[in-house]
Protein backbone atom coordinates (compact mmCIF):
# COMPACT_ATOMS: atom_id res chain seq x y z
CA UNK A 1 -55.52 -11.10 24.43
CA UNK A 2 -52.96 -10.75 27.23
CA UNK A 3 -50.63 -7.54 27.40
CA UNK A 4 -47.66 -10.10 26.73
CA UNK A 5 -49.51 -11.13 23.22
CA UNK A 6 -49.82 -7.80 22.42
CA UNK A 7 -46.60 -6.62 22.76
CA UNK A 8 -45.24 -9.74 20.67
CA UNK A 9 -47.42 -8.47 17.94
CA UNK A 10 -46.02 -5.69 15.15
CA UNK A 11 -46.84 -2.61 15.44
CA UNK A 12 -47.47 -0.38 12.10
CA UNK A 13 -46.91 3.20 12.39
CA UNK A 14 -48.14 5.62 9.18
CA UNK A 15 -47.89 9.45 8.49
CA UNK A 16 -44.40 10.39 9.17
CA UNK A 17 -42.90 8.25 11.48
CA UNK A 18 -40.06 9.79 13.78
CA UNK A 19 -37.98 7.95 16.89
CA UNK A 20 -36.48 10.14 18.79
CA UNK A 21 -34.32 9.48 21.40
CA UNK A 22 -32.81 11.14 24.89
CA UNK A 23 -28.67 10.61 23.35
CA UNK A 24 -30.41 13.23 20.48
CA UNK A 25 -30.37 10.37 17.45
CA UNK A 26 -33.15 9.73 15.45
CA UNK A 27 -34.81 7.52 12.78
CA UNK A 28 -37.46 8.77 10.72
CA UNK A 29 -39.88 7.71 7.48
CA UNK A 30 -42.81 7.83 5.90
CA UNK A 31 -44.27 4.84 7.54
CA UNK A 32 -42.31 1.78 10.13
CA UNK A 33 -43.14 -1.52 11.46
CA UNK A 34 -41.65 -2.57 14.73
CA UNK A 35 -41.34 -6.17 15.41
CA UNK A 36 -40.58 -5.92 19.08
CA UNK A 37 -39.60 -9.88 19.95
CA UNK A 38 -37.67 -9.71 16.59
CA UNK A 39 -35.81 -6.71 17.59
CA UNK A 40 -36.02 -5.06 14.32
CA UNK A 41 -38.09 -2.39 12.26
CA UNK A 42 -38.72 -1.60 8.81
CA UNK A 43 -39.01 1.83 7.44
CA UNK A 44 -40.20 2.58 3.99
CA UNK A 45 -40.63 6.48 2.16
CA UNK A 46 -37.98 9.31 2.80
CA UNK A 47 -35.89 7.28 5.57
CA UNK A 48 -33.64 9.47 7.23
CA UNK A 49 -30.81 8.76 10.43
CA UNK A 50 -29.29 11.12 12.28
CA UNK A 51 -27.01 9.98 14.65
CA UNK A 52 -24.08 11.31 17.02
CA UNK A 53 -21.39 11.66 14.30
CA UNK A 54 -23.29 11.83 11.11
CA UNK A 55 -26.62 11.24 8.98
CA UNK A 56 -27.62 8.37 6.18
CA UNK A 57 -31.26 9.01 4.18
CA UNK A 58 -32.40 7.11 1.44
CA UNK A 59 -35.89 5.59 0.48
CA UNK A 60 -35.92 2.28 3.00
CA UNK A 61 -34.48 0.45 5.55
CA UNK A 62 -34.19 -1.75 8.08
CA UNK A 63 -32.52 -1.88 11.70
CA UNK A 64 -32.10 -4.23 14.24
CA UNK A 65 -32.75 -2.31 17.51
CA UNK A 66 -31.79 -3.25 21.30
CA UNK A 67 -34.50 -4.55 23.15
CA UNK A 68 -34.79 -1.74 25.73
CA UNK A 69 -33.61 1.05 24.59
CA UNK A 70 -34.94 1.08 21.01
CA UNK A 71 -31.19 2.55 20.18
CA UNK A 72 -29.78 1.11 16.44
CA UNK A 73 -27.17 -1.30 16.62
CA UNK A 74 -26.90 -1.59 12.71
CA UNK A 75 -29.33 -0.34 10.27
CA UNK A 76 -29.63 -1.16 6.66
CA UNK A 77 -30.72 1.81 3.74
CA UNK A 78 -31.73 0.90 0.16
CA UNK A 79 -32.33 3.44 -3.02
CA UNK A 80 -30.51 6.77 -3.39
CA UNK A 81 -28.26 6.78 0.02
CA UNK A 82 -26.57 9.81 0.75
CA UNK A 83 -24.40 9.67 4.09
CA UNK A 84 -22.64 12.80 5.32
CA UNK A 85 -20.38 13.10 8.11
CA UNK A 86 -17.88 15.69 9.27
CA UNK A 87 -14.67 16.25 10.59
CA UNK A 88 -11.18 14.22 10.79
CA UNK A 89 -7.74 14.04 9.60
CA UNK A 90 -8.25 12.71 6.02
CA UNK A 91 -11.02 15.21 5.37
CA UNK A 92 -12.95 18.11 7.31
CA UNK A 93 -16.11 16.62 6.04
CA UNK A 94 -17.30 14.04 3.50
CA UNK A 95 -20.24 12.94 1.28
CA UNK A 96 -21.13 9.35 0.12
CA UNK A 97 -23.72 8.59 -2.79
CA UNK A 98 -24.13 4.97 -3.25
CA UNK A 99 -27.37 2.49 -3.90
CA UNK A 100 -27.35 0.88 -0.56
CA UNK A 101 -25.51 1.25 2.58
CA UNK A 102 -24.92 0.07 6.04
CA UNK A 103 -24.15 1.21 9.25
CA UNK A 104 -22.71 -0.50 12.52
CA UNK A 105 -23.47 1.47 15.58
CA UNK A 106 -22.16 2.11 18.93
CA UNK A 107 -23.29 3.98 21.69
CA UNK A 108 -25.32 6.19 18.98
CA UNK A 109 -22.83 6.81 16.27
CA UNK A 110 -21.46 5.08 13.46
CA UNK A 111 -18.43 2.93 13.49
CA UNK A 112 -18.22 1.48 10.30
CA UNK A 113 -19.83 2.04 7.28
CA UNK A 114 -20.34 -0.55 4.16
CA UNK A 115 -21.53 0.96 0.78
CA UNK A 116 -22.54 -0.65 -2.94
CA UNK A 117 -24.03 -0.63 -6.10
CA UNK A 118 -21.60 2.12 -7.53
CA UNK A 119 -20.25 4.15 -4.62
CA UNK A 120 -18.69 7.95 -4.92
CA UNK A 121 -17.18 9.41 -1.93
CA UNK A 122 -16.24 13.31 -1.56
CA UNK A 123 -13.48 13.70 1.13
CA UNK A 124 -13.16 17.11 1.28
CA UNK A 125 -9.98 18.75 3.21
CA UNK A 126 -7.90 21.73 3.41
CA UNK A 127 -5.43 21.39 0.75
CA UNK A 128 -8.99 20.45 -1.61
CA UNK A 129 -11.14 17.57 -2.52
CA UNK A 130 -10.76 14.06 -3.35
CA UNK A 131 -13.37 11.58 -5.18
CA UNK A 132 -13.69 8.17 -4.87
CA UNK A 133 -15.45 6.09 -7.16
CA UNK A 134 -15.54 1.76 -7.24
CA UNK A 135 -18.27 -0.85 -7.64
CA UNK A 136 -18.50 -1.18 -3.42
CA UNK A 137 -16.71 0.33 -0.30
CA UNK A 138 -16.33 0.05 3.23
CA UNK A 139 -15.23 2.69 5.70
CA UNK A 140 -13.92 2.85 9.56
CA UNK A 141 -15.98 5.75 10.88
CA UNK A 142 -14.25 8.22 14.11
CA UNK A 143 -16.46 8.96 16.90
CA UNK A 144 -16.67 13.06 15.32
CA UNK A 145 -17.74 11.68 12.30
CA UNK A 146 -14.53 11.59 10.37
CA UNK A 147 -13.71 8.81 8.03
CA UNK A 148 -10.99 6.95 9.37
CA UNK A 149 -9.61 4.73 6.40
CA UNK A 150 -11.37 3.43 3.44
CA UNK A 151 -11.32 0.14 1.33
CA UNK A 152 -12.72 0.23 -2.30
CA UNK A 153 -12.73 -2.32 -4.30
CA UNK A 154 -13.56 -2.94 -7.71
CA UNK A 155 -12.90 -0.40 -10.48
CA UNK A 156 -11.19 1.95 -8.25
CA UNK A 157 -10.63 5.60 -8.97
CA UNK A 158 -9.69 8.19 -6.78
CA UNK A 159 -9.91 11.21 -8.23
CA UNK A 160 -6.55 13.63 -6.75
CA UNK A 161 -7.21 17.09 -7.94
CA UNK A 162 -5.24 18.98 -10.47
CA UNK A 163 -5.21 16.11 -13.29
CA UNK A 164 -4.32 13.76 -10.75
CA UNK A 165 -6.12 10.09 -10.44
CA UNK A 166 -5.52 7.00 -9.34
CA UNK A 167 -7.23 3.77 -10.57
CA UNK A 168 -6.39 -0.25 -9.02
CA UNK A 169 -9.01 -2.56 -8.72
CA UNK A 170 -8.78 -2.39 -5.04
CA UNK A 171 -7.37 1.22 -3.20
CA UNK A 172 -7.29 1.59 0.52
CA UNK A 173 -6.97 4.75 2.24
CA UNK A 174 -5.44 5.70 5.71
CA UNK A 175 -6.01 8.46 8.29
CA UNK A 176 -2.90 10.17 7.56
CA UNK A 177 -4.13 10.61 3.34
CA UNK A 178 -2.14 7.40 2.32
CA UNK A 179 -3.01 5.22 -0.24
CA UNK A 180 -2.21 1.29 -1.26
CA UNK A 181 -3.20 -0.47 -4.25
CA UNK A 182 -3.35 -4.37 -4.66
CA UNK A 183 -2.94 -5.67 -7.88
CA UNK A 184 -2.12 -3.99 -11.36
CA UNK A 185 -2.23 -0.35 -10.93
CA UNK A 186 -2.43 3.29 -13.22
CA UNK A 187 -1.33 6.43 -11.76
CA UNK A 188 -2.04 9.49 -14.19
CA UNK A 189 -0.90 12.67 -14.05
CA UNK A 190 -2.64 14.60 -16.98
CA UNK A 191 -2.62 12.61 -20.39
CA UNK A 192 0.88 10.56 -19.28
CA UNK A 193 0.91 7.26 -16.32
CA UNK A 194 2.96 5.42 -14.70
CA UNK A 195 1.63 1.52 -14.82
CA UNK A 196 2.79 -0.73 -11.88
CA UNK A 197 1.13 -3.03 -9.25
CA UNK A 198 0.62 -2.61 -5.37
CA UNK A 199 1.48 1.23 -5.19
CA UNK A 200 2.14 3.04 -1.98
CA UNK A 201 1.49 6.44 -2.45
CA UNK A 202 1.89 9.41 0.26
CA UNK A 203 0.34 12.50 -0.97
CA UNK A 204 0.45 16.34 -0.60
CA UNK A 205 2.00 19.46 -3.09
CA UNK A 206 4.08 16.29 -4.59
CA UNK A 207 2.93 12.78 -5.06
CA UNK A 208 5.72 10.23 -3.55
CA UNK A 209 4.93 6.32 -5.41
C-alpha cells in the first residue's frame, strides 16, 4: 500500500483524544475518526472545543477541518451542549444550554453560533441577568467572545429581571440591549401586559415600547 493510500484511509483514534493546536484551540473526546480526503472528523464521548473566544462541550460532534492546518472551519455538537463565552456590550459573559449546536469559525474563534432543540441563553451584564428561552436560536459571535445580536424564534421568552418578560414568537436582540419582536407580542410586567405586535423595546432602569 502506497503512502498516498494510506493517508486517504481514516484514521481512528481511542482513549482520550485531544488536537491541539499552535493558535492555542483545541478539540477533544473520548475517541475521533479523521477522514483526511473528506476533510472532516467525528468525535464521540465528552466532546469538548475550546477556541479563541469561547468553549462548546457536549457528547458528539462533527467538524469539517482545513486540509493543512487541521484548524475547524465549522463544527457540529449533539446531546447536552453547553457553550460559554465572555465579554461584550450586551453581556460581560454568557451561557447557552441547548440539544445541539453549531459553530462557524474563523481564524480560530467563533463567528456565529446556531442552537436547537429548546435553547436557554444567560446574558449576564452589569445592571443583572437576562434569560432567553425559544424552540431554536442563532447568534453573531465578537472576536472576545461577546454575543453580538441574537435571533430566537419560536416560543420566545426573554426573561428581564424584576418581574419583567417578554414573549413573541420570534425576538431579536442587538449589541446595544435592544429588542424587536415580529408578529403578535406580550410584554409583562408582574401579573399585568401590554399585548401588541412587532415591539421595539430599548431597555435599562425603565422599559421604553
Amino acid at each position: 500500500m502506497t503512502g498516498v493510500q494510506t493517508c486517504a484511509l481514516p484514521i481512528s483514534l481511542n482513549e482520550r483524544v485531544r488536537i491541539q493546536q499552535s493558535s492555542g484551540n483545541s478539540l477533544e473526546a473520548d475517541s475521533a475518526v479523521f477522514q483526511r480526503t473528506a476533510g472532516n472528523a467525528s468525535l464521540r464521548g465528552n466532546v469538548m472545543m475550546r477556541s479563541r473566544n469561547g468553549s462548546v462541550r457536549g457528547d458528539s460532534a462533527t467538524a469539517s477541518l482545513e486540509p493543512e492546518s487541521f484548524q475547524p472551519t465549522v463544527v457540529q455538537v449533539d446531546g447536552r451542549v453547553r457553550a460559554i463565552g465572555d465579554g461584550n456590550r450586551l453581556g460581560s459573559s454568557w451561557s447557552l444550554d441547548a440539544n445541539w449546536a453549531k459553530a462557524q469559525m474563523n481564524h480560530g474563534a467563533v463567528e456565529h453560533l446556531w442552537a436547537g432543540d429548546r435553547i436557554r441563553l444567560e446574558l449576564h451584564e452589569a445592571e443583572g441577568s437576562r434569560v432567553l428561552t425559544s424552540d431554536d436560536a442563532d447568534a453573531a459571535v465578537g472576536s472576545t467572545g461577546g454575543i453580538v445580536s441574537v435571533a430566537a424564534r419560536n416560543q420566545a421568552e426573554v426573561g428581564l429581571g424584576d418581574g419583567r418578560r417578554l414573549v413573541a414568537n420570534t425576538v431579536f436582540m442587538d449589541e446595544a440591549g435592544g429588542l424587536t419582536t415580529s408578529g403578535e407580542s406580550s410584554l409583562w410586567v408582574g401579573d399585568a401586559s401590554v399585548e401588541g405586535r412587532d415591539f421595539q423595546i430599548t431597555t435599562g432602569p425603565k422599559i421604553t415600547t
